[in-house]
Each structure stands twice: as C-alpha cells, then as structure tokens.
C-alpha cells in the first residue's frame, strides 16, 4: 500500500520581485510505498523542497484539484509523529551536547528520560558517534554534525523520513560513507525515506526508485525503478549506465534551469548598469 500519495498537486507562489504568480509545481502525482527509498532528483529551483514541505504539511498546495495523503489521511498540517523532516543544512543547537541534540525531538514527544537516552544511543552507535555523546556541536567536523542531525531524525522512529539534500554540504567521500550508513539503517529499521538530491551518483547509489523532475514548473518527467542489486559499486558499467539514463532525462532540464538563473541574474543586474 502507498504510504505517501501525491495526486495532481500544483503549487503557485507569489513572486515578490515581479508581483506575478509563478507556478512552482505542475500537477505532480507521485507515491511511495512502505519501506520505499524514493529519490527526488531535479535541477535547482524545480520545486523539490516545495514538494517535500507540502508532503510534510508545512506548505499548503493549490486548492481545488489535487490532494496529498500520508498513511491514508489527507495532509492538513505537520504530523511529527508520522514524519521526521531533515532540512537541508540542519542546524544543531550549539548549547546542547550531541546526546541532547538527538534527544530534542523525543523531549517534545514527552518520552521519558531513560528511554530518550537509550534511543539516542542506539542511533549514535549506528553511526559510530557514541563516544562523542557529550561533545558540543562546535567540537565536531561537518560530517559528524551531519550524522548527529541524521540521528536526530531517526531517533524519532517515525514511519516516514523526509530528507532534503542531507549530504549536500559534504565532500564526496563523506557522502558515500554516510550513504552506506543510511542504507544500512534503512535496511535494519525499514522506514520509508524520501530523499532529495541534485546528484546523479547519489540517486543511483541510494534509490530504489528515482523521480526525475523537469525544470520549473516542476513536473515528474520520469519515474525510474533502480534495478541494481545492493551493495552497489560506483563506476561499474551497469552503475554508469543508470547514471547515463538519468542524465539523458535531466540534461535538457538542467540547461533550462541554468539559463533561467542567468537570465534572472541579468534582469536583477540591469538597473545598476
Ligand atoms: N515561499 C516562497 N515564496 C515565493 N516563491 C517561492 C517560495 N518558496 C519557493 N519559491 C520558489 O519556488 C521555486 C522552487 O523552489 P524550491 O526551493 O522548491 O526548489 P528546489 O528544487 O528545492 O531547488 P534547490 O535544488 O536549489 O534546493 C523557486 O523558483 C522559488 O523561488
Ligand atoms: Mg531545495
């Protein structure tokens, strides 16, 4: 059964600069079944974060046509018991230790102290950070901080985890290592993950299914099932072939997106010339 069902959803934003309405998402239909690892891949500005916000119940979509259901229920607002959301560039609380950062959402859920600690350690152990539980964020490398943020989402033990470019700020090696850890955890705990990325390699390395977006207004251009068995090896011929398949879908869209960004930049620059 589909745990996330997005049907004919569109989103129009007010463009502050021009005062016009801009269509960000155009009749998106997409679903994820339980235990899915769904990748949202698309050029910058195509509406990936907007869609994630809509699924999370943080942003309303255009009324009248489409609908979003999670766990069979119409989404009308955030549901933190069902969905954890790891934002792009997640911020750790600098005044809280690693352990207390991971426990944060659990406190909000009213879970008692002993269980909070058990749960936080369970996930810190999975990512090899149990010895850093009493460190503060400033004492961590970027990759370690990212792991803590992942733990914070996982510790909520929600059925669904939404991740917006969670490894975007990391170097390639850290991305691969954290990707491996995430896959291992996903295999152990069986959650539904929706994972946004720009990276073709990351999409092929991690995804069970990959939804490729068009340039804005975002439409689903292709939904590709990733047939590669795990563990996957970057650079193997069949891996490269998958990357090529995705790139063929994405190439034109990326060009549109880059040209548009350039045009918008020129437009902004004009009055100053
Ligand atoms: N609150 C808002 N008000 C007005 N426009 C918005 C708002 N949020 C997003 N947009 C516009 O919607 C479009 C899609 O933005 P979004 O952040 O969803 O893209 P994205 O695919 O996540 O991009 P990136 O890959 O760069 O993170 C952009 O053109 C953006 O300017
Ligand atoms: Mg985004």
PDB file of C-alpha atoms and ligand atoms in Angstrom:
ATOM      1  CA  UNK A   1       0.000   0.000   0.000  1.00  0.00           C
ATOM      2  CA  UNK A   2       1.205   3.528  -0.739  1.00  0.00           C
ATOM      3  CA  UNK A   3       2.060   5.343   2.464  1.00  0.00           C
ATOM      4  CA  UNK A   4       2.553   8.651   0.628  1.00  0.00           C
ATOM      5  CA  UNK A   5       0.173   9.549  -2.190  1.00  0.00           C
ATOM      6  CA  UNK A   6       0.505  12.831  -4.029  1.00  0.00           C
ATOM      7  CA  UNK A   7      -2.174  13.209  -6.685  1.00  0.00           C
ATOM      8  CA  UNK A   8      -2.330  16.072  -9.211  1.00  0.00           C
ATOM      9  CA  UNK A   9      -0.767  18.575  -6.854  1.00  0.00           C
ATOM     10  CA  UNK A  10       0.178  22.029  -8.109  1.00  0.00           C
ATOM     11  CA  UNK A  11       1.707  24.954  -6.288  1.00  0.00           C
ATOM     12  CA  UNK A  12       1.664  28.602  -7.262  1.00  0.00           C
ATOM     13  CA  UNK A  13       3.856  31.131  -5.472  1.00  0.00           C
ATOM     14  CA  UNK A  14       3.630  34.895  -5.448  1.00  0.00           C
ATOM     15  CA  UNK A  15       6.823  36.193  -6.978  1.00  0.00           C
ATOM     16  CA  UNK A  16       7.805  39.106  -4.772  1.00  0.00           C
ATOM     17  CA  UNK A  17      10.079  40.722  -7.374  1.00  0.00           C
ATOM     18  CA  UNK A  18       7.584  40.856 -10.259  1.00  0.00           C
ATOM     19  CA  UNK A  19       4.338  40.783  -8.296  1.00  0.00           C
ATOM     20  CA  UNK A  20       3.220  37.944 -10.585  1.00  0.00           C
ATOM     21  CA  UNK A  21       2.111  34.470  -9.719  1.00  0.00           C
ATOM     22  CA  UNK A  22       4.636  31.787 -10.567  1.00  0.00           C
ATOM     23  CA  UNK A  23       3.790  28.135 -10.935  1.00  0.00           C
ATOM     24  CA  UNK A  24       6.320  26.112  -8.995  1.00  0.00           C
ATOM     25  CA  UNK A  25       4.834  22.617  -9.219  1.00  0.00           C
ATOM     26  CA  UNK A  26       2.604  21.433 -12.023  1.00  0.00           C
ATOM     27  CA  UNK A  27       0.197  18.527 -11.439  1.00  0.00           C
ATOM     28  CA  UNK A  28       2.569  16.281  -9.576  1.00  0.00           C
ATOM     29  CA  UNK A  29       1.488  12.696  -8.998  1.00  0.00           C
ATOM     30  CA  UNK A  30       3.817  10.529  -7.018  1.00  0.00           C
ATOM     31  CA  UNK A  31       3.604   7.792  -4.456  1.00  0.00           C
ATOM     32  CA  UNK A  32       5.857   5.924  -2.084  1.00  0.00           C
ATOM     33  CA  UNK A  33       5.047   2.558  -0.610  1.00  0.00           C
ATOM     34  CA  UNK A  34       6.124   1.351   2.800  1.00  0.00           C
ATOM     35  CA  UNK A  35       9.887   0.794   3.063  1.00  0.00           C
ATOM     36  CA  UNK A  36      10.489   2.678  -0.139  1.00  0.00           C
ATOM     37  CA  UNK A  37      13.632   4.684  -0.752  1.00  0.00           C
ATOM     38  CA  UNK A  38      12.365   7.308  -3.127  1.00  0.00           C
ATOM     39  CA  UNK A  39      14.720   9.868  -4.640  1.00  0.00           C
ATOM     40  CA  UNK A  40      13.533  13.245  -5.890  1.00  0.00           C
ATOM     41  CA  UNK A  41      16.084  14.358  -8.470  1.00  0.00           C
ATOM     42  CA  UNK A  42      15.883  17.597 -10.366  1.00  0.00           C
ATOM     43  CA  UNK A  43      17.528  20.881 -11.302  1.00  0.00           C
ATOM     44  CA  UNK A  44      17.772  23.774  -8.906  1.00  0.00           C
ATOM     45  CA  UNK A  45      14.517  25.639  -8.432  1.00  0.00           C
ATOM     46  CA  UNK A  46      12.268  22.894  -9.842  1.00  0.00           C
ATOM     47  CA  UNK A  47      10.314  22.657  -6.588  1.00  0.00           C
ATOM     48  CA  UNK A  48      11.812  19.646  -4.792  1.00  0.00           C
ATOM     49  CA  UNK A  49      11.922  21.364  -1.394  1.00  0.00           C
ATOM     50  CA  UNK A  50       8.472  22.790  -2.006  1.00  0.00           C
ATOM     51  CA  UNK A  51       7.121  19.300  -2.632  1.00  0.00           C
ATOM     52  CA  UNK A  52       8.800  17.960   0.495  1.00  0.00           C
ATOM     53  CA  UNK A  53       7.292  20.833   2.502  1.00  0.00           C
ATOM     54  CA  UNK A  54       3.883  20.010   1.058  1.00  0.00           C
ATOM     55  CA  UNK A  55       4.191  16.328   1.992  1.00  0.00           C
ATOM     56  CA  UNK A  56       5.330  17.375   5.482  1.00  0.00           C
ATOM     57  CA  UNK A  57       2.245  19.565   5.826  1.00  0.00           C
ATOM     58  CA  UNK A  58       4.320  22.726   6.228  1.00  0.00           C
ATOM     59  CA  UNK A  59       3.253  24.376   2.954  1.00  0.00           C
ATOM     60  CA  UNK A  60      -0.260  24.348   1.508  1.00  0.00           C
ATOM     61  CA  UNK A  61      -0.749  23.356  -2.134  1.00  0.00           C
ATOM     62  CA  UNK A  62      -3.151  24.961  -4.610  1.00  0.00           C
ATOM     63  CA  UNK A  63      -6.663  24.151  -3.595  1.00  0.00           C
ATOM     64  CA  UNK A  64      -9.313  22.708  -5.828  1.00  0.00           C
ATOM     65  CA  UNK A  65      -7.653  19.909  -7.740  1.00  0.00           C
ATOM     66  CA  UNK A  66      -5.004  17.752  -6.147  1.00  0.00           C
ATOM     67  CA  UNK A  67      -4.545  16.088  -2.809  1.00  0.00           C
ATOM     68  CA  UNK A  68      -1.828  14.681  -0.592  1.00  0.00           C
ATOM     69  CA  UNK A  69      -2.414  11.677   1.618  1.00  0.00           C
ATOM     70  CA  UNK A  70       0.022  10.226   4.099  1.00  0.00           C
ATOM     71  CA  UNK A  71      -0.880   6.980   5.818  1.00  0.00           C
ATOM     72  CA  UNK A  72      -4.260   7.225   4.106  1.00  0.00           C
ATOM     73  CA  UNK A  73      -5.080  10.579   5.769  1.00  0.00           C
ATOM     74  CA  UNK A  74      -5.395  13.865   3.983  1.00  0.00           C
ATOM     75  CA  UNK A  75      -2.463  16.093   4.970  1.00  0.00           C
ATOM     76  CA  UNK A  76      -3.718  19.259   6.634  1.00  0.00           C
ATOM     77  CA  UNK A  77      -0.716  20.201   8.780  1.00  0.00           C
ATOM     78  CA  UNK A  78       2.501  18.806  10.204  1.00  0.00           C
ATOM     79  CA  UNK A  79       2.368  15.345  11.706  1.00  0.00           C
ATOM     80  CA  UNK A  80       5.663  14.868  13.566  1.00  0.00           C
ATOM     81  CA  UNK A  81       4.580  11.502  14.950  1.00  0.00           C
ATOM     82  CA  UNK A  82       4.421  10.120  11.415  1.00  0.00           C
ATOM     83  CA  UNK A  83       7.096  12.107   9.592  1.00  0.00           C
ATOM     84  CA  UNK A  84      10.566  13.259  10.547  1.00  0.00           C
ATOM     85  CA  UNK A  85      11.993  16.027   8.396  1.00  0.00           C
ATOM     86  CA  UNK A  86      15.689  16.585   7.951  1.00  0.00           C
ATOM     87  CA  UNK A  87      16.149  20.019   6.422  1.00  0.00           C
ATOM     88  CA  UNK A  88      18.923  20.998   4.088  1.00  0.00           C
ATOM     89  CA  UNK A  89      21.749  22.392   6.270  1.00  0.00           C
ATOM     90  CA  UNK A  90      20.233  21.155   9.516  1.00  0.00           C
ATOM     91  CA  UNK A  91      21.155  23.243  12.499  1.00  0.00           C
ATOM     92  CA  UNK A  92      22.249  21.637  15.738  1.00  0.00           C
ATOM     93  CA  UNK A  93      21.621  23.539  18.952  1.00  0.00           C
ATOM     94  CA  UNK A  94      25.077  24.806  19.910  1.00  0.00           C
ATOM     95  CA  UNK A  95      24.310  24.878  23.627  1.00  0.00           C
ATOM     96  CA  UNK A  96      23.214  21.245  23.688  1.00  0.00           C
ATOM     97  CA  UNK A  97      25.512  18.240  23.632  1.00  0.00           C
ATOM     98  CA  UNK A  98      25.315  15.670  20.833  1.00  0.00           C
ATOM     99  CA  UNK A  99      23.185  13.466  23.075  1.00  0.00           C
ATOM    100  CA  UNK A 100      20.842  16.317  23.988  1.00  0.00           C
ATOM    101  CA  UNK A 101      20.550  17.324  20.345  1.00  0.00           C
ATOM    102  CA  UNK A 102      19.449  13.820  19.402  1.00  0.00           C
ATOM    103  CA  UNK A 103      17.062  13.723  22.356  1.00  0.00           C
ATOM    104  CA  UNK A 104      15.482  17.040  21.420  1.00  0.00           C
ATOM    105  CA  UNK A 105      12.503  15.783  19.398  1.00  0.00           C
ATOM    106  CA  UNK A 106      11.929  12.999  21.914  1.00  0.00           C
ATOM    107  CA  UNK A 107      11.557  15.528  24.710  1.00  0.00           C
ATOM    108  CA  UNK A 108       8.900  17.279  22.654  1.00  0.00           C
ATOM    109  CA  UNK A 109       7.112  13.927  22.301  1.00  0.00           C
ATOM    110  CA  UNK A 110       7.107  13.548  26.088  1.00  0.00           C
ATOM    111  CA  UNK A 111       9.229  10.392  26.102  1.00  0.00           C
ATOM    112  CA  UNK A 112      10.801   9.728  29.493  1.00  0.00           C
ATOM    113  CA  UNK A 113      14.447  10.346  30.230  1.00  0.00           C
ATOM    114  CA  UNK A 114      15.700   6.743  30.307  1.00  0.00           C
ATOM    115  CA  UNK A 115      14.060   5.831  27.028  1.00  0.00           C
ATOM    116  CA  UNK A 116      15.257   9.062  25.394  1.00  0.00           C
ATOM    117  CA  UNK A 117      18.814   8.213  26.303  1.00  0.00           C
ATOM    118  CA  UNK A 118      18.508   4.589  25.146  1.00  0.00           C
ATOM    119  CA  UNK A 119      17.094   5.630  21.835  1.00  0.00           C
ATOM    120  CA  UNK A 120      19.607   8.398  21.240  1.00  0.00           C
ATOM    121  CA  UNK A 121      22.492   5.999  21.974  1.00  0.00           C
ATOM    122  CA  UNK A 122      21.045   3.335  19.726  1.00  0.00           C
ATOM    123  CA  UNK A 123      21.323   5.650  16.713  1.00  0.00           C
ATOM    124  CA  UNK A 124      24.577   7.293  17.771  1.00  0.00           C
ATOM    125  CA  UNK A 125      26.050   3.800  17.941  1.00  0.00           C
ATOM    126  CA  UNK A 126      24.801   3.028  14.427  1.00  0.00           C
ATOM    127  CA  UNK A 127      26.763   5.964  13.039  1.00  0.00           C
ATOM    128  CA  UNK A 128      29.787   5.420  15.277  1.00  0.00           C
ATOM    129  CA  UNK A 129      29.318   8.516  17.431  1.00  0.00           C
ATOM    130  CA  UNK A 130      28.540   7.034  20.838  1.00  0.00           C
ATOM    131  CA  UNK A 131      31.895   8.237  22.165  1.00  0.00           C
ATOM    132  CA  UNK A 132      31.002  11.800  21.178  1.00  0.00           C
ATOM    133  CA  UNK A 133      27.690  11.933  23.019  1.00  0.00           C
ATOM    134  CA  UNK A 134      28.933  14.593  25.438  1.00  0.00           C
ATOM    135  CA  UNK A 135      30.640  16.779  22.848  1.00  0.00           C
ATOM    136  CA  UNK A 136      29.178  20.078  21.744  1.00  0.00           C
ATOM    137  CA  UNK A 137      28.459  20.813  18.056  1.00  0.00           C
ATOM    138  CA  UNK A 138      31.425  23.197  17.747  1.00  0.00           C
ATOM    139  CA  UNK A 139      33.727  20.282  18.612  1.00  0.00           C
ATOM    140  CA  UNK A 140      32.517  18.218  15.645  1.00  0.00           C
ATOM    141  CA  UNK A 141      33.556  18.089  11.985  1.00  0.00           C
ATOM    142  CA  UNK A 142      30.924  18.859   9.339  1.00  0.00           C
ATOM    143  CA  UNK A 143      30.426  15.155   8.634  1.00  0.00           C
ATOM    144  CA  UNK A 144      29.980  14.347  12.311  1.00  0.00           C
ATOM    145  CA  UNK A 145      27.448  17.145  12.738  1.00  0.00           C
ATOM    146  CA  UNK A 146      25.555  15.790   9.746  1.00  0.00           C
ATOM    147  CA  UNK A 147      25.495  12.343  11.364  1.00  0.00           C
ATOM    148  CA  UNK A 148      24.083  13.841  14.547  1.00  0.00           C
ATOM    149  CA  UNK A 149      21.344  15.520  12.517  1.00  0.00           C
ATOM    150  CA  UNK A 150      20.579  12.174  10.859  1.00  0.00           C
ATOM    151  CA  UNK A 151      20.393  10.542  14.302  1.00  0.00           C
ATOM    152  CA  UNK A 152      18.028  13.262  15.450  1.00  0.00           C
ATOM    153  CA  UNK A 153      15.628  12.408  12.594  1.00  0.00           C
ATOM    154  CA  UNK A 154      15.998   8.652  13.012  1.00  0.00           C
ATOM    155  CA  UNK A 155      15.552   8.682  16.791  1.00  0.00           C
ATOM    156  CA  UNK A 156      12.001   9.911  16.332  1.00  0.00           C
ATOM    157  CA  UNK A 157      11.302   6.445  14.877  1.00  0.00           C
ATOM    158  CA  UNK A 158       8.663   7.760  12.545  1.00  0.00           C
ATOM    159  CA  UNK A 159       7.447   5.600   9.682  1.00  0.00           C
ATOM    160  CA  UNK A 160       8.477   8.271   7.203  1.00  0.00           C
ATOM    161  CA  UNK A 161      11.681  10.281   6.956  1.00  0.00           C
ATOM    162  CA  UNK A 162      11.903  13.235   4.594  1.00  0.00           C
ATOM    163  CA  UNK A 163      15.470  14.293   3.797  1.00  0.00           C
ATOM    164  CA  UNK A 164      16.276  17.431   1.806  1.00  0.00           C
ATOM    165  CA  UNK A 165      19.785  17.129   0.356  1.00  0.00           C
ATOM    166  CA  UNK A 166      21.038  15.836   3.690  1.00  0.00           C
ATOM    167  CA  UNK A 167      24.578  15.321   2.389  1.00  0.00           C
ATOM    168  CA  UNK A 168      24.645  18.398   0.162  1.00  0.00           C
ATOM    169  CA  UNK A 169      27.287  20.217   2.175  1.00  0.00           C
ATOM    170  CA  UNK A 170      29.663  17.261   2.420  1.00  0.00           C
ATOM    171  CA  UNK A 171      32.652  16.127   0.401  1.00  0.00           C
ATOM    172  CA  UNK A 172      32.241  13.124  -1.878  1.00  0.00           C
ATOM    173  CA  UNK A 173      33.865  10.565   0.416  1.00  0.00           C
ATOM    174  CA  UNK A 174      31.714  11.568   3.375  1.00  0.00           C
ATOM    175  CA  UNK A 175      28.644  11.409   1.164  1.00  0.00           C
ATOM    176  CA  UNK A 176      29.406   7.837   0.185  1.00  0.00           C
ATOM    177  CA  UNK A 177      30.210   6.753   3.727  1.00  0.00           C
ATOM    178  CA  UNK A 178      27.094   8.385   5.165  1.00  0.00           C
ATOM    179  CA  UNK A 179      25.063   6.990   2.280  1.00  0.00           C
ATOM    180  CA  UNK A 180      26.259   3.491   3.199  1.00  0.00           C
ATOM    181  CA  UNK A 181      25.321   4.097   6.826  1.00  0.00           C
ATOM    182  CA  UNK A 182      21.913   5.383   5.883  1.00  0.00           C
ATOM    183  CA  UNK A 183      21.253   2.338   3.687  1.00  0.00           C
ATOM    184  CA  UNK A 184      22.339   0.032   6.494  1.00  0.00           C
ATOM    185  CA  UNK A 185      19.988   1.769   8.933  1.00  0.00           C
ATOM    186  CA  UNK A 186      17.176   1.764   6.389  1.00  0.00           C
ATOM    187  CA  UNK A 187      17.643  -1.993   5.937  1.00  0.00           C
ATOM    188  CA  UNK A 188      17.591  -2.543   9.695  1.00  0.00           C
ATOM    189  CA  UNK A 189      14.689  -0.362  10.676  1.00  0.00           C
ATOM    190  CA  UNK A 190      12.583  -0.443   7.481  1.00  0.00           C
ATOM    191  CA  UNK A 191      11.319   3.091   7.073  1.00  0.00           C
ATOM    192  CA  UNK A 192      10.012   4.980   4.100  1.00  0.00           C
ATOM    193  CA  UNK A 193      12.579   7.540   3.013  1.00  0.00           C
ATOM    194  CA  UNK A 194      12.035  10.388   0.567  1.00  0.00           C
ATOM    195  CA  UNK A 195      15.421  11.836  -0.277  1.00  0.00           C
ATOM    196  CA  UNK A 196      16.072  14.959  -2.332  1.00  0.00           C
ATOM    197  CA  UNK A 197      19.321  15.294  -4.235  1.00  0.00           C
ATOM    198  CA  UNK A 198      20.976  17.046  -7.179  1.00  0.00           C
ATOM    199  CA  UNK A 199      23.496  14.273  -7.518  1.00  0.00           C
ATOM    200  CA  UNK A 200      23.057  11.597 -10.180  1.00  0.00           C
ATOM    201  CA  UNK A 201      25.570   9.339  -8.445  1.00  0.00           C
ATOM    202  CA  UNK A 202      23.819   9.682  -5.102  1.00  0.00           C
ATOM    203  CA  UNK A 203      20.461   8.939  -6.735  1.00  0.00           C
ATOM    204  CA  UNK A 204      21.729   5.718  -8.326  1.00  0.00           C
ATOM    205  CA  UNK A 205      23.728   4.707  -5.253  1.00  0.00           C
ATOM    206  CA  UNK A 206      20.851   5.093  -2.800  1.00  0.00           C
ATOM    207  CA  UNK A 207      17.492   4.975  -4.535  1.00  0.00           C
ATOM    208  CA  UNK A 208      15.027   2.160  -5.026  1.00  0.00           C
ATOM    209  CA  UNK A 209      13.037   4.481  -7.254  1.00  0.00           C
ATOM    210  CA  UNK A 210      14.003   7.815  -8.739  1.00  0.00           C
ATOM    211  CA  UNK A 211      11.540  10.539  -9.710  1.00  0.00           C
ATOM    212  CA  UNK A 212      13.168  12.924 -12.178  1.00  0.00           C
ATOM    213  CA  UNK A 213      11.754  16.461 -12.210  1.00  0.00           C
ATOM    214  CA  UNK A 214      11.549  18.889 -15.087  1.00  0.00           C
ATOM    215  CA  UNK A 215      12.770  22.472 -14.710  1.00  0.00           C
ATOM    216  CA  UNK A 216      10.279  24.852 -13.099  1.00  0.00           C
ATOM    217  CA  UNK A 217       7.359  24.429 -13.069  1.00  0.00           C
ATOM    218  CA  UNK A 218       8.325  21.058 -11.675  1.00  0.00           C
ATOM    219  CA  UNK A 219       6.634  18.090 -13.313  1.00  0.00           C
ATOM    220  CA  UNK A 220       7.616  14.451 -12.943  1.00  0.00           C
ATOM    221  CA  UNK A 221       9.476  13.751 -16.161  1.00  0.00           C
ATOM    222  CA  UNK A 222      10.269  10.146 -15.454  1.00  0.00           C
ATOM    223  CA  UNK A 223       9.946   7.622 -12.680  1.00  0.00           C
ATOM    224  CA  UNK A 224      12.719   5.116 -12.849  1.00  0.00           C
ATOM    225  CA  UNK A 225      12.990   1.882 -10.905  1.00  0.00           C
ATOM    226  CA  UNK A 226      16.579   1.227  -9.942  1.00  0.00           C
ATOM    227  CA  UNK A 227      17.276  -2.419 -10.780  1.00  0.00           C
ATOM    228  CA  UNK A 228      20.819  -2.525  -9.383  1.00  0.00           C
ATOM    229  CA  UNK A 229      21.335  -5.027  -6.565  1.00  0.00           C
ATOM    230  CA  UNK A 230      22.955  -3.844  -3.317  1.00  0.00           C
ATOM    231  CA  UNK A 231      25.662  -3.258  -2.358  1.00  0.00           C
ATOM    232  CA  UNK A 232      26.204  -1.059  -5.393  1.00  0.00           C
ATOM    233  CA  UNK A 233      29.552  -0.120  -6.804  1.00  0.00           C
ATOM    234  CA  UNK A 234      30.088   3.330  -8.264  1.00  0.00           C
ATOM    235  CA  UNK A 235      31.699   3.149 -11.669  1.00  0.00           C
ATOM    236  CA  UNK A 236      30.659  -0.403 -12.559  1.00  0.00           C
ATOM    237  CA  UNK A 237      29.311  -0.481 -16.138  1.00  0.00           C
ATOM    238  CA  UNK A 238      25.713  -1.038 -15.047  1.00  0.00           C
ATOM    239  CA  UNK A 239      26.031   1.763 -12.488  1.00  0.00           C
ATOM    240  CA  UNK A 240      27.365   4.169 -15.110  1.00  0.00           C
ATOM    241  CA  UNK A 241      24.589   3.103 -17.455  1.00  0.00           C
ATOM    242  CA  UNK A 242      21.978   4.096 -14.852  1.00  0.00           C
ATOM    243  CA  UNK A 243      23.702   7.440 -14.351  1.00  0.00           C
ATOM    244  CA  UNK A 244      23.575   7.957 -18.139  1.00  0.00           C
ATOM    245  CA  UNK A 245      19.876   7.096 -18.235  1.00  0.00           C
ATOM    246  CA  UNK A 246      19.166   9.694 -15.554  1.00  0.00           C
ATOM    247  CA  UNK A 247      21.404  12.275 -17.181  1.00  0.00           C
ATOM    248  CA  UNK A 248      19.580  11.852 -20.500  1.00  0.00           C
ATOM    249  CA  UNK A 249      16.336  12.696 -18.700  1.00  0.00           C
ATOM    250  CA  UNK A 250      17.841  15.555 -16.771  1.00  0.00           C
ATOM    251  CA  UNK A 251      20.262  17.221 -19.186  1.00  0.00           C
ATOM    252  CA  UNK A 252      17.763  19.447 -21.005  1.00  0.00           C
ATOM    253  CA  UNK A 253      16.066  20.403 -17.757  1.00  0.00           C
ATOM    254  CA  UNK A 254      19.328  21.421 -16.125  1.00  0.00           C
ATOM    255  CA  UNK A 255      20.166  23.607 -19.126  1.00  0.00           C
ATOM    256  CA  UNK A 256      16.810  25.361 -18.897  1.00  0.00           C
ATOM    257  CA  UNK A 257      17.320  25.893 -15.196  1.00  0.00           C
ATOM    258  CA  UNK A 258      20.850  27.311 -15.612  1.00  0.00           C
ATOM    259  CA  UNK A 259      19.818  29.612 -18.490  1.00  0.00           C
ATOM    260  CA  UNK A 260      16.881  30.873 -16.474  1.00  0.00           C
ATOM    261  CA  UNK A 261      19.016  31.565 -13.424  1.00  0.00           C
ATOM    262  CA  UNK A 262      21.432  33.504 -15.654  1.00  0.00           C
ATOM    263  CA  UNK A 263      18.581  35.495 -17.234  1.00  0.00           C
ATOM    264  CA  UNK A 264      17.135  36.297 -13.823  1.00  0.00           C
ATOM    265  CA  UNK A 265      20.543  37.418 -12.623  1.00  0.00           C
ATOM    266  CA  UNK A 266      20.923  39.701 -15.665  1.00  0.00           C
ATOM    267  CA  UNK A 267      17.486  41.131 -15.021  1.00  0.00           C
ATOM    268  CA  UNK A 268      18.422  41.933 -11.442  1.00  0.00           C
ATOM    269  CA  UNK A 269      21.746  43.388 -12.592  1.00  0.00           C
ATOM    270  CA  UNK A 270      20.228  45.643 -15.292  1.00  0.00           C
ATOM    271  CA  UNK A 271      19.010  48.576 -13.180  1.00  0.00           C
ATOM    272  CA  UNK A 272      22.516  49.026 -11.821  1.00  0.00           C
ATOM    273  CA  UNK A 273      24.172  49.303 -15.228  1.00  0.00           C
TER     274      UNK A 273
HETATM  275  N1  LIG B   1       7.879  30.979  -0.036  1.00  0.00           N
HETATM  276  C1  LIG B   1       8.082  31.206  -1.340  1.00  0.00           C
HETATM  277  N2  LIG B   1       7.640  32.335  -1.931  1.00  0.00           N
HETATM  278  C2  LIG B   1       7.836  32.568  -3.243  1.00  0.00           C
HETATM  279  N3  LIG B   1       8.469  31.712  -4.063  1.00  0.00           N
HETATM  280  C3  LIG B   1       8.952  30.579  -3.530  1.00  0.00           C
HETATM  281  C4  LIG B   1       8.793  30.252  -2.137  1.00  0.00           C
HETATM  282  N4  LIG B   1       9.359  29.055  -1.901  1.00  0.00           N
HETATM  283  C5  LIG B   1       9.848  28.640  -3.085  1.00  0.00           C
HETATM  284  N5  LIG B   1       9.612  29.549  -4.060  1.00  0.00           N
HETATM  285  C6  LIG B   1      10.004  29.420  -5.467  1.00  0.00           C
HETATM  286  O1  LIG B   1       9.659  28.131  -5.897  1.00  0.00           O
HETATM  287  C7  LIG B   1      10.647  27.603  -6.776  1.00  0.00           C
HETATM  288  C8  LIG B   1      11.082  26.251  -6.294  1.00  0.00           C
HETATM  289  O2  LIG B   1      11.799  26.364  -5.065  1.00  0.00           O
HETATM  290  P1  LIG B   1      12.347  25.096  -4.292  1.00  0.00           P
HETATM  291  O3  LIG B   1      13.114  25.614  -3.155  1.00  0.00           O
HETATM  292  O4  LIG B   1      11.229  24.170  -4.020  1.00  0.00           O
HETATM  293  O5  LIG B   1      13.286  24.447  -5.393  1.00  0.00           O
HETATM  294  P2  LIG B   1      14.315  23.235  -5.245  1.00  0.00           P
HETATM  295  O6  LIG B   1      14.030  22.285  -6.357  1.00  0.00           O
HETATM  296  O7  LIG B   1      14.302  22.713  -3.879  1.00  0.00           O
HETATM  297  O8  LIG B   1      15.714  23.956  -5.552  1.00  0.00           O
HETATM  298  P3  LIG B   1      17.185  23.620  -4.980  1.00  0.00           P
HETATM  299  O9  LIG B   1      17.604  22.374  -5.685  1.00  0.00           O
HETATM  300  O10 LIG B   1      18.002  24.798  -5.416  1.00  0.00           O
HETATM  301  O11 LIG B   1      17.103  23.463  -3.491  1.00  0.00           O
HETATM  302  C9  LIG B   1      11.754  28.644  -6.815  1.00  0.00           C
HETATM  303  O12 LIG B   1      11.638  29.358  -8.014  1.00  0.00           O
HETATM  304  C10 LIG B   1      11.500  29.526  -5.636  1.00  0.00           C
HETATM  305  O13 LIG B   1      11.883  30.842  -5.911  1.00  0.00           O
HETATM  306 MG1  LIG B   2      15.721  22.705  -2.304  1.00  0.00          MG
END
